[in-house]
Coordinates of C-alpha atoms in Angstrom, one line a residue:
Chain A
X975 CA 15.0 9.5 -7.4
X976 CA 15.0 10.7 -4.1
X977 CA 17.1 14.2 -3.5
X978 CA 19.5 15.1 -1.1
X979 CA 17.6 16.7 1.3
X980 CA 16.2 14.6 4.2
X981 CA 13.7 14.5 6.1
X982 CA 13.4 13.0 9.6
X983 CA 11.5 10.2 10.9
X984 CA 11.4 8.1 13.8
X985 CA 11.1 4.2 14.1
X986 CA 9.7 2.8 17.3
X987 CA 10.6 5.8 18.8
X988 CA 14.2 6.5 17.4
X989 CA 15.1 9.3 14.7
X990 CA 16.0 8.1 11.1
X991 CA 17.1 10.9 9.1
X992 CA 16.3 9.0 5.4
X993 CA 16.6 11.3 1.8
X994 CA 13.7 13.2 0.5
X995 CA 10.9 11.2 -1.2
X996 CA 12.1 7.6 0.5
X997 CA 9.3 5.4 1.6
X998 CA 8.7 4.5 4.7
X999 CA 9.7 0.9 4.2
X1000 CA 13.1 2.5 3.2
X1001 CA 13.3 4.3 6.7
X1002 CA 12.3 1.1 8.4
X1003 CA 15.1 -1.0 6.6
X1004 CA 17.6 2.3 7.6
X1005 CA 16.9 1.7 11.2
X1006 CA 17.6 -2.3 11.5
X1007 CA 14.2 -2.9 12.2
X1008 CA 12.0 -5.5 10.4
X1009 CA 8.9 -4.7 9.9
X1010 CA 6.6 -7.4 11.1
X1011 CA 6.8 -10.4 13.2
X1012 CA 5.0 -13.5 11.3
X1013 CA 2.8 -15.4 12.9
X1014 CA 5.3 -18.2 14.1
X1015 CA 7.4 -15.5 15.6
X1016 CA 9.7 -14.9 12.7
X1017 CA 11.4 -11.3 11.9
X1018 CA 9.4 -9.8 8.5
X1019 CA 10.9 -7.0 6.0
X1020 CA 10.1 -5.9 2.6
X1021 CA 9.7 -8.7 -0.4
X1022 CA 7.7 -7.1 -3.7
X1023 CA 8.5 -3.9 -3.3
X1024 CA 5.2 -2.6 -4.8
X1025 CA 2.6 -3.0 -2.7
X1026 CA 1.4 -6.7 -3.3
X1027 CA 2.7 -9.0 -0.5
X1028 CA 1.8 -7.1 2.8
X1029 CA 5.3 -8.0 4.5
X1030 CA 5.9 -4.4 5.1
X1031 CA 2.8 -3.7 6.6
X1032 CA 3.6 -1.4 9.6
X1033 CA 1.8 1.4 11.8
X1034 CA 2.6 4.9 10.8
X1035 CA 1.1 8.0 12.8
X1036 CA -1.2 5.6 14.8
X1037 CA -2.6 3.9 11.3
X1038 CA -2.0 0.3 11.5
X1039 CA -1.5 -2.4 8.2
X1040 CA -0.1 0.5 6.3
X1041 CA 2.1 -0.9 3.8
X1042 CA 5.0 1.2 4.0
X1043 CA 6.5 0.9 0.3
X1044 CA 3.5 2.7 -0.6
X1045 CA 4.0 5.6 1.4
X1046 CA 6.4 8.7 1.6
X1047 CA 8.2 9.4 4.8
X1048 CA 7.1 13.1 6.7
X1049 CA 9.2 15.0 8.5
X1050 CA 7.8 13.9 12.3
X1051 CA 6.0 10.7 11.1
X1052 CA 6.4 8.6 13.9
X1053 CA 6.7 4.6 12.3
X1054 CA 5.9 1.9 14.8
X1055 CA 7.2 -1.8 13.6
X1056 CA 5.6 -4.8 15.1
X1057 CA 7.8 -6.3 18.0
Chain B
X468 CA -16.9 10.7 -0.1
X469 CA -19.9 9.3 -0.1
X470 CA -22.0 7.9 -3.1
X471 CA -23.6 11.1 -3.9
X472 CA -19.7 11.8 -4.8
X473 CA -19.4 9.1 -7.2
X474 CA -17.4 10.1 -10.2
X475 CA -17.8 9.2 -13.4
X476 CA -15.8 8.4 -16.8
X477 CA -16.7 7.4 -20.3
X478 CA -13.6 5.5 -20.5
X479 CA -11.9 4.2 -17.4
X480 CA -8.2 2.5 -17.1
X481 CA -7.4 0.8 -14.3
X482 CA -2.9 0.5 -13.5
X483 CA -1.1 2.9 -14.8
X484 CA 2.0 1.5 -16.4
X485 CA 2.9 1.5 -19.8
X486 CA -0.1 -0.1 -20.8
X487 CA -2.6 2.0 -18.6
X488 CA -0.6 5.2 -19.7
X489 CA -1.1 4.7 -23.4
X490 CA -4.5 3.3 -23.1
X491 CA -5.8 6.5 -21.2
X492 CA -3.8 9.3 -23.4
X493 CA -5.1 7.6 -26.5
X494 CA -8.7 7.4 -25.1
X495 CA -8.5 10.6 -23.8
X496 CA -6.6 12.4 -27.2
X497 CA -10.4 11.2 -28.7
X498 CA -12.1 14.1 -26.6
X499 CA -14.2 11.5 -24.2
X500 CA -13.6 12.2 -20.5
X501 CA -11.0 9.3 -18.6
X502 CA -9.7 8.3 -15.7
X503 CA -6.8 6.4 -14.6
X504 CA -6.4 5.1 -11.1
X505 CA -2.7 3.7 -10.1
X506 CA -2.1 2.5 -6.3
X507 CA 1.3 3.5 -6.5
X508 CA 1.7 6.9 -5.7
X509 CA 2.6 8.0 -9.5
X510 CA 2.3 6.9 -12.5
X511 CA 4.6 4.6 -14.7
X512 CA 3.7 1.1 -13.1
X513 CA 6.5 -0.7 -12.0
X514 CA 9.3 -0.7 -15.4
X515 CA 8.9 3.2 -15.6
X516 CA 8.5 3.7 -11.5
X517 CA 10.3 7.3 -11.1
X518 CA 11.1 8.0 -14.6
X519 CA 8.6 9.6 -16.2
X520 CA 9.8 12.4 -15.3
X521 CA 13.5 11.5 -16.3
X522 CA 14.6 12.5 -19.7
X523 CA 17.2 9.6 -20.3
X524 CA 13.9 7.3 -20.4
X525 CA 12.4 8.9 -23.9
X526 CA 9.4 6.4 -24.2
X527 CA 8.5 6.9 -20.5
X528 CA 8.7 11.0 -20.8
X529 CA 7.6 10.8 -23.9
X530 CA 3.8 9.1 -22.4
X531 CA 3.6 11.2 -19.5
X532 CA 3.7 14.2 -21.6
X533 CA 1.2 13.1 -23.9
X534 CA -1.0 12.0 -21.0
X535 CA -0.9 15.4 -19.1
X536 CA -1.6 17.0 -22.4
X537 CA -4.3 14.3 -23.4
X538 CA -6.7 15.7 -20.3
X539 CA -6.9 12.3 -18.6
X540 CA -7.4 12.6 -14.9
X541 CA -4.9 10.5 -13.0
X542 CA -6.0 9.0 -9.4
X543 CA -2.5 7.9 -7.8
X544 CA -2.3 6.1 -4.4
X545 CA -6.4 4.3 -5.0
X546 CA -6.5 1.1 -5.1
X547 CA -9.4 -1.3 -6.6
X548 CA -11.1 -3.3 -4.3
X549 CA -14.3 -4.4 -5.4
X550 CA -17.4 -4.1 -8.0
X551 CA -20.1 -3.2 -5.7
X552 CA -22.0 -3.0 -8.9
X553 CA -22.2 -3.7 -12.7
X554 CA -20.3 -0.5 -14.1
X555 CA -19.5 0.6 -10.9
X556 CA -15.8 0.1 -8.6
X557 CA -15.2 0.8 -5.0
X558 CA -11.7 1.9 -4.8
X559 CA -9.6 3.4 -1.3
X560 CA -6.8 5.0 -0.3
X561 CA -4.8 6.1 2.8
X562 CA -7.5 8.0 4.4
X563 CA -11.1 7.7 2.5
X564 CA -13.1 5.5 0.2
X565 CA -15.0 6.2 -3.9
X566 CA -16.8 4.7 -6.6
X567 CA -15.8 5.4 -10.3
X568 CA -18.5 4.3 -12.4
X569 CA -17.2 3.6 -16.3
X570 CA -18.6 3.3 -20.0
X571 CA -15.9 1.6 -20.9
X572 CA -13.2 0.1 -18.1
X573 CA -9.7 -0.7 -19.2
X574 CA -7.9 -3.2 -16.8
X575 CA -3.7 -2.5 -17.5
X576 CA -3.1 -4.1 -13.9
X577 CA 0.4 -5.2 -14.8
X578 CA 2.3 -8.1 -13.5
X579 CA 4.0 -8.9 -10.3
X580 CA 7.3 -11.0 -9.3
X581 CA 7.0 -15.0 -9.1
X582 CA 9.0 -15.9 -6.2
X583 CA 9.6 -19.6 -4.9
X584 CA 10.7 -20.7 -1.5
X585 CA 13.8 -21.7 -0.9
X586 CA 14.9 -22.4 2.9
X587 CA 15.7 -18.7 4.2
X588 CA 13.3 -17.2 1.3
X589 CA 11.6 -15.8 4.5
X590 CA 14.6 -14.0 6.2
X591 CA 14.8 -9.7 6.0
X592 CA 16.6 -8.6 3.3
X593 CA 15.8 -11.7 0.9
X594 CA 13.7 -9.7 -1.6
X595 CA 12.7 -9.8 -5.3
X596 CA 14.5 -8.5 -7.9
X597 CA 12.3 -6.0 -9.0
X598 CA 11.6 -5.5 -5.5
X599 CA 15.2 -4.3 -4.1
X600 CA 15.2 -2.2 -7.2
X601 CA 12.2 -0.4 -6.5
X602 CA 13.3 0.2 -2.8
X603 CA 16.8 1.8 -3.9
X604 CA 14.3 3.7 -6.4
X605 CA 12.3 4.6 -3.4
X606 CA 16.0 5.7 -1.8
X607 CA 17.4 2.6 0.4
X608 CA 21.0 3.7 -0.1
X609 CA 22.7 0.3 -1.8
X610 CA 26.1 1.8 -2.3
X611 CA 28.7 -0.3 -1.1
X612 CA 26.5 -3.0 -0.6
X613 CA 27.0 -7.0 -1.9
X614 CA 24.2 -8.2 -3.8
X615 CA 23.3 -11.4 -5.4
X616 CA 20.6 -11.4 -8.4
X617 CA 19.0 -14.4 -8.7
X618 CA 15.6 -16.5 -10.5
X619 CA 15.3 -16.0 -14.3
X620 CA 14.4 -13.5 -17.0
X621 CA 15.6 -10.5 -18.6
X622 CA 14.2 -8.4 -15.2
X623 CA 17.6 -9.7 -13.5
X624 CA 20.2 -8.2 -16.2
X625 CA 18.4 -4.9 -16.0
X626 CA 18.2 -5.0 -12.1
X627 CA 21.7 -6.0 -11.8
X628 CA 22.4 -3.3 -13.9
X629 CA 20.6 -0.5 -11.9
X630 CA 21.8 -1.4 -8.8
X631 CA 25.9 -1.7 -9.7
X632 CA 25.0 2.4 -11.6
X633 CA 24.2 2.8 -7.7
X634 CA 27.0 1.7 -5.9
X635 CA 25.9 -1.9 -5.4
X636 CA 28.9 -4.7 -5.3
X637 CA 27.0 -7.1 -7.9
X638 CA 28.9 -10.3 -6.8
X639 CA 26.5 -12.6 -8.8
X640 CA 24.1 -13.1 -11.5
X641 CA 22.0 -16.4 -11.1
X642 CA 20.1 -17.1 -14.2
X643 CA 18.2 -20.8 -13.8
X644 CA 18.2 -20.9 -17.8
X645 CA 20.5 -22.7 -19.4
X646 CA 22.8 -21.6 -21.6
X647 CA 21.4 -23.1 -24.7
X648 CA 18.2 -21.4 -23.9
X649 CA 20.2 -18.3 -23.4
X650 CA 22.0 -18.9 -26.8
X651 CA 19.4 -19.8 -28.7
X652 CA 17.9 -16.3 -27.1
X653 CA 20.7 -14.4 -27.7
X654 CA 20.3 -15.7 -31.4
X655 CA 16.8 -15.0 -31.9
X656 CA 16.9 -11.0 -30.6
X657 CA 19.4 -10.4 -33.4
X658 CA 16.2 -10.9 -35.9
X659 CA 14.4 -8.8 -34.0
X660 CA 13.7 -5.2 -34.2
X661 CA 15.8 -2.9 -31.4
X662 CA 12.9 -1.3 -29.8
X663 CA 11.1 -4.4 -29.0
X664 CA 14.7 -5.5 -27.5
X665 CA 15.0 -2.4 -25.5
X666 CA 11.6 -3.1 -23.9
X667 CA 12.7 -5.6 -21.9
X668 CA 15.9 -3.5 -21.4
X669 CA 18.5 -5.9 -22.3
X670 CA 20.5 -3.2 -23.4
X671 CA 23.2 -2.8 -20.9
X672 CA 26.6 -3.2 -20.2
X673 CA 27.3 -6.5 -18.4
X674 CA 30.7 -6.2 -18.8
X675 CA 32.6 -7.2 -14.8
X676 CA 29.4 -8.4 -13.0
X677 CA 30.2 -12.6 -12.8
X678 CA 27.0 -13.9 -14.9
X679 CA 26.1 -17.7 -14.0
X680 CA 23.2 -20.2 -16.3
X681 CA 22.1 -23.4 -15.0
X682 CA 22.3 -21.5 -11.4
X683 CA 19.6 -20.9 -8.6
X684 CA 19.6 -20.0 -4.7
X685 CA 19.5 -22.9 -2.7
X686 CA 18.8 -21.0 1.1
X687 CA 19.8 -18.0 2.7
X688 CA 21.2 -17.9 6.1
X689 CA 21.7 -15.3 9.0
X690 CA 20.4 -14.7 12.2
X691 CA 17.7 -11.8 12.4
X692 CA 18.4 -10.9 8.7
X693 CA 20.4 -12.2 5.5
X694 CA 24.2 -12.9 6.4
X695 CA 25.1 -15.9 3.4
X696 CA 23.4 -17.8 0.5
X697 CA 24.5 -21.0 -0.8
X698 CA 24.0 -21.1 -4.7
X699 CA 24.1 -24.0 -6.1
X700 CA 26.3 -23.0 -9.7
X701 CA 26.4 -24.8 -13.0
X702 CA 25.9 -27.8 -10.0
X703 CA 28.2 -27.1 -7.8
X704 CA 27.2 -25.9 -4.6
X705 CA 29.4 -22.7 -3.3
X706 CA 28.2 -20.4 0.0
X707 CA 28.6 -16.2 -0.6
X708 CA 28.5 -13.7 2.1
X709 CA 26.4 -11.2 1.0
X710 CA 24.1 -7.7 2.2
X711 CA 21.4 -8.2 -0.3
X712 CA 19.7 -11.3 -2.4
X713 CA 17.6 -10.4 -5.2
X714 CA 15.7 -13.0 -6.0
X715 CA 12.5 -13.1 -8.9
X716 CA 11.4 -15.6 -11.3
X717 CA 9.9 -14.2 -14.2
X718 CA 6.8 -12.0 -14.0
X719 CA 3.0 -13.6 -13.2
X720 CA 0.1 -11.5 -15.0
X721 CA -2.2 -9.8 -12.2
X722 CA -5.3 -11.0 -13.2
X723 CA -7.3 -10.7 -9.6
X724 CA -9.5 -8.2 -10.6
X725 CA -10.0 -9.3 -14.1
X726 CA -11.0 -12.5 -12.7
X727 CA -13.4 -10.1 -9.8
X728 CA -15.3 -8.9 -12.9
X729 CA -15.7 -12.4 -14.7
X730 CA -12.8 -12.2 -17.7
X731 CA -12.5 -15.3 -18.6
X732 CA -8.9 -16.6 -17.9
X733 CA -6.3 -19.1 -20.1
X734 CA -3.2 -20.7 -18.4
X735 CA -2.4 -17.8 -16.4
X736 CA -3.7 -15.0 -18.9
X737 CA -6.4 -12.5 -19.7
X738 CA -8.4 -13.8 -23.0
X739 CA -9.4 -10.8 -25.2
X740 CA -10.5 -10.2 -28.9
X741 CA -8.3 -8.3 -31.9
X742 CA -9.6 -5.0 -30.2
X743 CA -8.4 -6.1 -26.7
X744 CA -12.2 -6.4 -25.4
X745 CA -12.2 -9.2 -23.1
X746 CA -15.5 -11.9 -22.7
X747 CA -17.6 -9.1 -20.7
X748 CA -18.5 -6.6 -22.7
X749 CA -16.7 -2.6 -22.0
X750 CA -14.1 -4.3 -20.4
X751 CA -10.7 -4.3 -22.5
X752 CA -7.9 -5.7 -20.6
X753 CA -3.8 -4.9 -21.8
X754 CA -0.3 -5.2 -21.7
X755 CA 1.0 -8.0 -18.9
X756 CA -2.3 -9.4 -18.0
X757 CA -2.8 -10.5 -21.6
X758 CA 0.8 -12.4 -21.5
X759 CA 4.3 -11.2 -20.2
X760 CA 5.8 -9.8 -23.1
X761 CA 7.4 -6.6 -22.2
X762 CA 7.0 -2.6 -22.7
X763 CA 6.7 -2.5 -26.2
X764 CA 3.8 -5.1 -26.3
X765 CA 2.0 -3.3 -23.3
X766 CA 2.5 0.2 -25.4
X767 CA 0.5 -1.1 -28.4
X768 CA -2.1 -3.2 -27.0
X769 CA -2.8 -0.3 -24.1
X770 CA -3.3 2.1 -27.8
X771 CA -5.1 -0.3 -29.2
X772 CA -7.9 -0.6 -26.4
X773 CA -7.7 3.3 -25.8
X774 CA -8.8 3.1 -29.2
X775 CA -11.2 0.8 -29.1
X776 CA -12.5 1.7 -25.8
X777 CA -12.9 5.7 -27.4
X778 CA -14.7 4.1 -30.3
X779 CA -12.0 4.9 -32.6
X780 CA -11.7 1.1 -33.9
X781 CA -10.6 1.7 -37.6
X782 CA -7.2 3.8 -35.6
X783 CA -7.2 0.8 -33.1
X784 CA -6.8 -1.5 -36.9
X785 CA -3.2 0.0 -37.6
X786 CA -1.6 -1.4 -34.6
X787 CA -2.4 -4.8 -35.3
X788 CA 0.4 -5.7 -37.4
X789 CA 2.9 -4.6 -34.7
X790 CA 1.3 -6.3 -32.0
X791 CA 1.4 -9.9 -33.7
X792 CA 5.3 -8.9 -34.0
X793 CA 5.2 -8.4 -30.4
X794 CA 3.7 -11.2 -29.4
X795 CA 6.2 -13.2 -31.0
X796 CA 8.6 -12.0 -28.6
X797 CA 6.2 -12.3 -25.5
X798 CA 6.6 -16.7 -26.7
X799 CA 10.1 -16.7 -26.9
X800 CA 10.5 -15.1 -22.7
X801 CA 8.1 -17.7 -22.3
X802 CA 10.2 -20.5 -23.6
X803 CA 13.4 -19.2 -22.6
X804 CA 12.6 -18.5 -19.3
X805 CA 10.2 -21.3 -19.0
X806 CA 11.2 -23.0 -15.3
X807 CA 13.5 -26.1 -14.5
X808 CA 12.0 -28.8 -12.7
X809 CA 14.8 -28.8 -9.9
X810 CA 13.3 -25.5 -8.6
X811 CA 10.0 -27.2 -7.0
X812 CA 12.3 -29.3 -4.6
X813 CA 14.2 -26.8 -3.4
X814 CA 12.2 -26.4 -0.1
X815 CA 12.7 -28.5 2.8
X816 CA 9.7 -29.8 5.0
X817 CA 9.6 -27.0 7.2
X818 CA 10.1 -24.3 4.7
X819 CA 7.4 -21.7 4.8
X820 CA 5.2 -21.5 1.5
X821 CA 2.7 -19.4 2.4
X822 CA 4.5 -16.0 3.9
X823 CA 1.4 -14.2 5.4
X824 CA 0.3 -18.0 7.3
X825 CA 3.2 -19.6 8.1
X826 CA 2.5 -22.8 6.3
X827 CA 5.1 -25.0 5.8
X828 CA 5.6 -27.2 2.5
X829 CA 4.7 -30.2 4.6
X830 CA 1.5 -29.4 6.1
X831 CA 0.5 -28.2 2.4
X832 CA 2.0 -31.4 0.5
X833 CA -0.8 -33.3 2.6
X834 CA -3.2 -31.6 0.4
X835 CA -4.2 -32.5 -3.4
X836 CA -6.0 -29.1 -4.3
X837 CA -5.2 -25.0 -3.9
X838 CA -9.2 -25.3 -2.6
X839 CA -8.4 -28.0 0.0
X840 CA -5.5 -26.3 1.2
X841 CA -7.2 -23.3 1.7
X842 CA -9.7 -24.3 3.7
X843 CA -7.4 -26.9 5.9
X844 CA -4.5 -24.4 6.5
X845 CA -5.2 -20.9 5.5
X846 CA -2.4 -21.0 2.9
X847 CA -3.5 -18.4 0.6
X848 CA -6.0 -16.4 3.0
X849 CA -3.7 -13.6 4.6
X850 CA -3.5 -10.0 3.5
X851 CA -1.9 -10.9 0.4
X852 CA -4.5 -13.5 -0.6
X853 CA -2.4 -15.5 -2.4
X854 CA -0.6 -13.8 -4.8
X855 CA 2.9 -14.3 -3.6
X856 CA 2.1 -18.0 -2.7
X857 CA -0.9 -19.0 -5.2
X858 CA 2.0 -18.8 -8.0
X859 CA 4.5 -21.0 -5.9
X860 CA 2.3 -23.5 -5.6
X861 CA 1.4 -23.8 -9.4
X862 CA 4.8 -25.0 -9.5
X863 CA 5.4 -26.9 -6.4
X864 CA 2.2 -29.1 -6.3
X865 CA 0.5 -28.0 -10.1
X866 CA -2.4 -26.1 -8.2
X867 CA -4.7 -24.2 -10.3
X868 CA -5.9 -21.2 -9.1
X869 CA -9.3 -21.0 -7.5
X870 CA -11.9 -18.3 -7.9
X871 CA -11.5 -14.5 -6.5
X872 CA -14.0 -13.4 -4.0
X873 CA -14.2 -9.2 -3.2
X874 CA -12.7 -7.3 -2.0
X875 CA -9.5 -8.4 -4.0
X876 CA -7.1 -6.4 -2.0
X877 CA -7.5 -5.6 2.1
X878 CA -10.0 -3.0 2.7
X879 CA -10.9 -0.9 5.8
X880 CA -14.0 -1.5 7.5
X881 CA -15.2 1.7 6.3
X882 CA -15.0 0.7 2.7
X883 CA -16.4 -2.7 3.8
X884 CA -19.4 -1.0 5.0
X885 CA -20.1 0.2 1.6
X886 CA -20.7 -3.4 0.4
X887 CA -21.9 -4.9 3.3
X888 CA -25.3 -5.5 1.4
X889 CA -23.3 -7.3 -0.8
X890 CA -24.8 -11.2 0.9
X891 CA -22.3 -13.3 -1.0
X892 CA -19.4 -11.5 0.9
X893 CA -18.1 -14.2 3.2
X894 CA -16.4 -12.2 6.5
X895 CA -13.7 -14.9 7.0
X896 CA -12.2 -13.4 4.2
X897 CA -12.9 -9.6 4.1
X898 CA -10.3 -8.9 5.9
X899 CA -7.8 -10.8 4.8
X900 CA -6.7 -12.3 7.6
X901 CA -5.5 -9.0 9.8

């Protein structure tokens, strides 16, 4: 489990302070953001949980299709959903 | 890395769950050099995810220990993609590419969710079971927060349970079983033995959290995100506001890269011998992909193939007599669990099916095969390739699944590159649709 501590990241631009050792889907979902728009327009956010089903996918640090239940947030990681 | 940088083990295990984890410390505890490769970022697959470390969960302490000690190395965060060669996969991460060539190759790739689309299946905060549990593991914050759990199998009880230790408001339990299945469940564990029980983690206290059989979602609702399901329960149909639904059915065996490397394949699971070897020879396959039948059953068929795979196949021997035990229990989740016909009309026309496409269950009913559908609509060709909707549409239109073409996950072009000579790579579908 995550610990106290957080760490701070920002989501399309805007600061998310999220615990130590959450995911980045976790931030995403913490900021009211889905992360991907499907491809008839419809708002996207986390299904499996572990890395199978590609709805998180978002760009973190400029690194796009990263599937953000599979990463760890950084202090300073800047997370970009799809609008 | 390059190829020059290609590493090497006598005995490699690929997932690193329960399965994977006893598969490599056994191996490894026989002095031959192993990996195992997880593309989660630690080890523990998805039951143990964060508690190997946790001393409440013995059996999941209890393996890590005896892995570190065992010398295995552990590759975390790499992901399989492809067999650019006999012996030999090609494997990524965030930033880089490798091959790991094998002796021996243990597949302990696990099992996923099965989900089924309802209307609203689509909408944010729908998610599986399993899969709002490993986001609170991963630190969503869920106190305070109304949540419905909802599909079949024991995953539901032990989610439900996690998430109201949290915080969570656990305002229903929807089990699509009904309760003679559940009785007739109920009366069957009380002949088994307690640790094959508390593999499946029924072990819990339900006591206050509402419990519902014969009940299934019908559609969520809400704007941008999730705002109300309607339920329908024991047939009646009732609407509840709600933060969260948690929705799974059962567990499908990931057999993608099994199937990559030419495992032969019965309704759904990995075939293999007493010793766990599958149809190609080196390649042992255990725990879920060999049938859904819980922790216990992934512990001793992972040690038997560790075994096996080490050449240690008289030690291997002395687990057979649990296993068939085990099995038992993997046939009765199988027919208690076993799904309801109402559940394949629960989508409307324009309900989406295949989440990565956007194809609705009427452009797909015009179809008569998984193949033709495919190729007509691109159901089954996005990033996920098909294993969220390849398993909805067994049920919906009794599809079988077609073969798997590399790489069997999304690779970067990079990695691509390394199998370009590869001719029988089609590039429609390297990239998986991004």
């Amino acid at each position: 489990m995550p610990n106290q501590a957080s760490v701070t990241v920002t989501v399309n631009g805007l600061p998310v302070d999220v615990p130590s050792g959450a995911t980045v889907a976790v931030a995403v979902v913490m900021a009211g953001q889905a992360c991907r728009i499907s491809v008839t327009g419809e708002p996207r956010g986390p299904l499996c949980g572990m890395g199978i089903c590609f709805e998180c996918r978002v760009m973190v640090n400029r690194n796009p299709h990263v599937r953000s239940c599979q990463v760890l947030c950084e202090q300073g990681m800047a997370v970009a959903t799809e609008k | 890395m390059n190829r020059e940088e290609r590493r090497h083990f006598d005995v490699l295990v690929i997932g690193g769950g329960p399965a994977g984890m006893a598969a490599a410390a056994c191996a490894a505890e026989c002095g031959v050099r192993v990996g195992i490769v997880d593309d989660n970022l630690k080890l523990g697959g998805q039951i143990w995810r964060g508690e190997s470390g946790d001393p409440k969960n013995k059996d999941a302490s209890n393996w890590a220990q005896r892995l570190r000690k065992s010398g295995a190395t552990a590759l975390c965060g790499l992901r399989v993609v492809h067999q650019p060669e006999e012996g030999v996969l090609l494997a990524e991460n965030l930033d880089t590419f490798c091959e790991l060539s094998y002796d021996k190759l243990v597949l302990a790739t696990g099992a996923r969710e099965r989900f089924l689309p309802f209307p609203g299946w689509t909408l944010p905060k729908v998610m599986g079971a399993g899969g709002l549990q490993a986001m609170v593991k991963g630190g969503l914050p869920i106190h305070g927060k109304r949540v419905i759990v909802a599909g079949t199998g024991p995953l539901l009880l032990a989610v439900a349970d996690y998430l109201r230790k949290h915080g969570a408001e656990i305002l229903l339990i929807c089990e699509q079983a009904s309760w003679r299945s559940l009785v007739q469940f109920g009366a069957a564990l009380a002949s088994w033995p307690a640790k094959i029980i508390q593999g499946v983690r029924l072990k819990f206290d339900l006591a206050g959290i509402p419990f519902a059989a014969n009940s299934w979602p019908v559609a969520a609702h809400g704007q941008k995100s999730l705002e109300h399901v309607t339920i329908s329960r024991a047939g009646r149909i009732e609407e509840i506001p709600c933060d969260y639904l948690a929705c799974g059915f059962h567990l499908v065996p990931n057999i993608e890269l099994p199937m990559l490397l030419g495992c032969s394949v019965d309704n759904g699971c990995v075939q293999v011998d007493e010793f766990q070897e599958t149809n190609v020879p080196s390649v042992f396959c255990a725990g879920e992909p060999t049938s859904i039948g819980g922790v216990e059953l992934a512990l001793i068929e992972g040690q038997i193939a560790g075994l096996a795979a080490a050449g240690r196949t008289t030690e291997a021997k002395a687990w057979f007599g649990k296993r068939t035990k085990a099995r038992r229990f993997a046939q009765l989740l199988d027919r208690t669990f076993r799904l309801r016909s109402e559940l394949r009309s629960l989508s409307s026309p324009e309900t989406i099916v295949c989440r990565c496409e956007d194809v609705s269950h009427s452009r797909l009913q015009q179809h008569t095969s998984w193949r033709s559908a495919k190729l007509h609509t691109r159901c089954g060709m996005g990033p996920c390739q098909g294993r969220i909707c390849g398993p909805a549409t067994q049920l919906l239109f009794k599809w079988k699944p077609d073969s798997v073409r590399p790489p069997v996950f999304p690779a970067r072009v990079e990695t691509l590159a390394a199998i370009a000579r590869q001719p029988e790579v089609q590039h429609s579908e390297v990239n998986g649709g991004h």
